PDB file of C-alpha atoms in Angstrom:
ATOM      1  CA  UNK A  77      31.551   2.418  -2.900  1.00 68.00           C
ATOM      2  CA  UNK A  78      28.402   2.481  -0.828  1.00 73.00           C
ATOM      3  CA  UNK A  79      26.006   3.896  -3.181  1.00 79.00           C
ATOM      4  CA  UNK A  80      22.784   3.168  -0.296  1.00 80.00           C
ATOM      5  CA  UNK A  81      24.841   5.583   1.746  1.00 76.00           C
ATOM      6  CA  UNK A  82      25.345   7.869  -0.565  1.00 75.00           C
ATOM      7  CA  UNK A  83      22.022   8.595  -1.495  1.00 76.00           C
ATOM      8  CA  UNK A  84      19.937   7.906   1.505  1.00 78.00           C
ATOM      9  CA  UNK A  85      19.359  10.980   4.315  1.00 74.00           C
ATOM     10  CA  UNK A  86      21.710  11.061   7.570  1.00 71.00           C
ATOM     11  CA  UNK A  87      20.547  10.213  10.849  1.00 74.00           C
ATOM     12  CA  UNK A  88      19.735  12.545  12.967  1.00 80.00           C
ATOM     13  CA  UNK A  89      17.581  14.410  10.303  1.00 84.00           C
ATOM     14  CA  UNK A  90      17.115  17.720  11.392  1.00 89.00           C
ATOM     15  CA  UNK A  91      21.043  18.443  11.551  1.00 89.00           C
ATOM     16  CA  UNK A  92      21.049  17.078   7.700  1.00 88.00           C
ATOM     17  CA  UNK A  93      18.021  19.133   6.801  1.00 91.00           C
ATOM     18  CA  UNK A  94      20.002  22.403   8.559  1.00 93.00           C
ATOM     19  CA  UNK A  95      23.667  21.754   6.697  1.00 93.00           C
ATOM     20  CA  UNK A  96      22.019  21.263   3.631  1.00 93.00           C
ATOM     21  CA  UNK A  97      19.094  24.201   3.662  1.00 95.00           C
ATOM     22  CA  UNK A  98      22.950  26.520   4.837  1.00 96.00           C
ATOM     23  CA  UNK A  99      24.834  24.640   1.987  1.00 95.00           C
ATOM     24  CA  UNK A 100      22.234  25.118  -0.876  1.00 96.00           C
ATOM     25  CA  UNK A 101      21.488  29.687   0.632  1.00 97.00           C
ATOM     26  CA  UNK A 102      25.533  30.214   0.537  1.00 96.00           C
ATOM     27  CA  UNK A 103      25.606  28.734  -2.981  1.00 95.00           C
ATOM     28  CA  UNK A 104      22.322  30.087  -4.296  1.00 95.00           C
ATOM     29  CA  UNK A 105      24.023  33.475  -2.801  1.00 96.00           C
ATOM     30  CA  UNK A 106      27.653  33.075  -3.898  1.00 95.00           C
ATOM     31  CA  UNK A 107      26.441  32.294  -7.427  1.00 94.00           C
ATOM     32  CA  UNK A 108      23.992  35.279  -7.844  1.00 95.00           C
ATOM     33  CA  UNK A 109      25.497  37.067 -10.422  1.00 94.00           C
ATOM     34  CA  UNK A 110      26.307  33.605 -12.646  1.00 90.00           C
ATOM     35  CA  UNK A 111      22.551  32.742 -12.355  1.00 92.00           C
ATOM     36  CA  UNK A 112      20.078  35.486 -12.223  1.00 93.00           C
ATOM     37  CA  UNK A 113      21.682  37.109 -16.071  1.00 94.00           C
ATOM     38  CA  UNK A 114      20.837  33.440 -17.200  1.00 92.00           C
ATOM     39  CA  UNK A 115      17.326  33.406 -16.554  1.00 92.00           C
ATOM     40  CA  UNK A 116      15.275  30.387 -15.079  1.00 94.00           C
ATOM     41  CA  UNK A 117      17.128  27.673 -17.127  1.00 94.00           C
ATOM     42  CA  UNK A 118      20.491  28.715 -15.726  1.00 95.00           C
ATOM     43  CA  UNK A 119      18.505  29.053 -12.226  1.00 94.00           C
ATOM     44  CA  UNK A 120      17.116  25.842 -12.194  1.00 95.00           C
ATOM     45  CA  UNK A 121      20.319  24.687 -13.020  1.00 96.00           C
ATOM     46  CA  UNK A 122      22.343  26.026 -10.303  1.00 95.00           C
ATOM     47  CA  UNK A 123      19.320  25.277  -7.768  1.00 95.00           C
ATOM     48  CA  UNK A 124      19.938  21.546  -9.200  1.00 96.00           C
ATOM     49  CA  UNK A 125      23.933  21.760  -8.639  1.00 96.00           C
ATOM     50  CA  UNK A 126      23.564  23.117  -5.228  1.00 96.00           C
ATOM     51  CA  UNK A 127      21.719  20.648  -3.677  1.00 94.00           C
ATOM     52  CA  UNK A 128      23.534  17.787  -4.788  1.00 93.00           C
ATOM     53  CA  UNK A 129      26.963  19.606  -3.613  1.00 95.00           C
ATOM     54  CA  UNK A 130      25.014  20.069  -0.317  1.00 94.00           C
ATOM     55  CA  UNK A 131      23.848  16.622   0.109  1.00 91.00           C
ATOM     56  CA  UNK A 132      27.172  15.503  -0.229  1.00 90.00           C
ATOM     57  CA  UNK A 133      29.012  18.106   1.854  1.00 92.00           C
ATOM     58  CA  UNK A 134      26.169  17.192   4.676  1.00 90.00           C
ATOM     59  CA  UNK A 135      26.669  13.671   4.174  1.00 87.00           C
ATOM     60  CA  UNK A 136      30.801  13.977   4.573  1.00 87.00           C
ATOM     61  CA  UNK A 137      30.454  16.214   7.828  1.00 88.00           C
ATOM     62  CA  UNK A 138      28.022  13.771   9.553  1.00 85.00           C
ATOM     63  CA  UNK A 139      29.925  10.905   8.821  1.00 79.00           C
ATOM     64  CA  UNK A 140      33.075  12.083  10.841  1.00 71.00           C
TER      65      UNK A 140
END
């Protein structure tokens, strides 16, 4: 597996920045009421989760 292009930006940058600033608000959204009973922990958590499932989605829908 190519782990440099796994964890490096995409080219062009702004469409990256866009799919994964959408990816991480519907998650962030979709998860409210999992995260926001748990406090900051479970917050910080999900934050965390989202933005690596982002990067990856982004990454898999610029590379077709």
């Amino acid at each position: 597996m190519d782990w440099k292009w796994l964890l490096t930006a995409s080219e062009p940058r702004p469409r990256y920045v866009l799919l994964v600033v959408i990816g991480v608000v519907l998650m962030m959204t979709l998860t409210y009421p999992i995260w926001q009973p748990g406090g900051r922990g479970m917050a910080v958590f999900v934050a965390v989760a989202s933005v690596i499932l982002s990067h990856l989605s982004a990454k898999f829908v610029m590379r077709r």
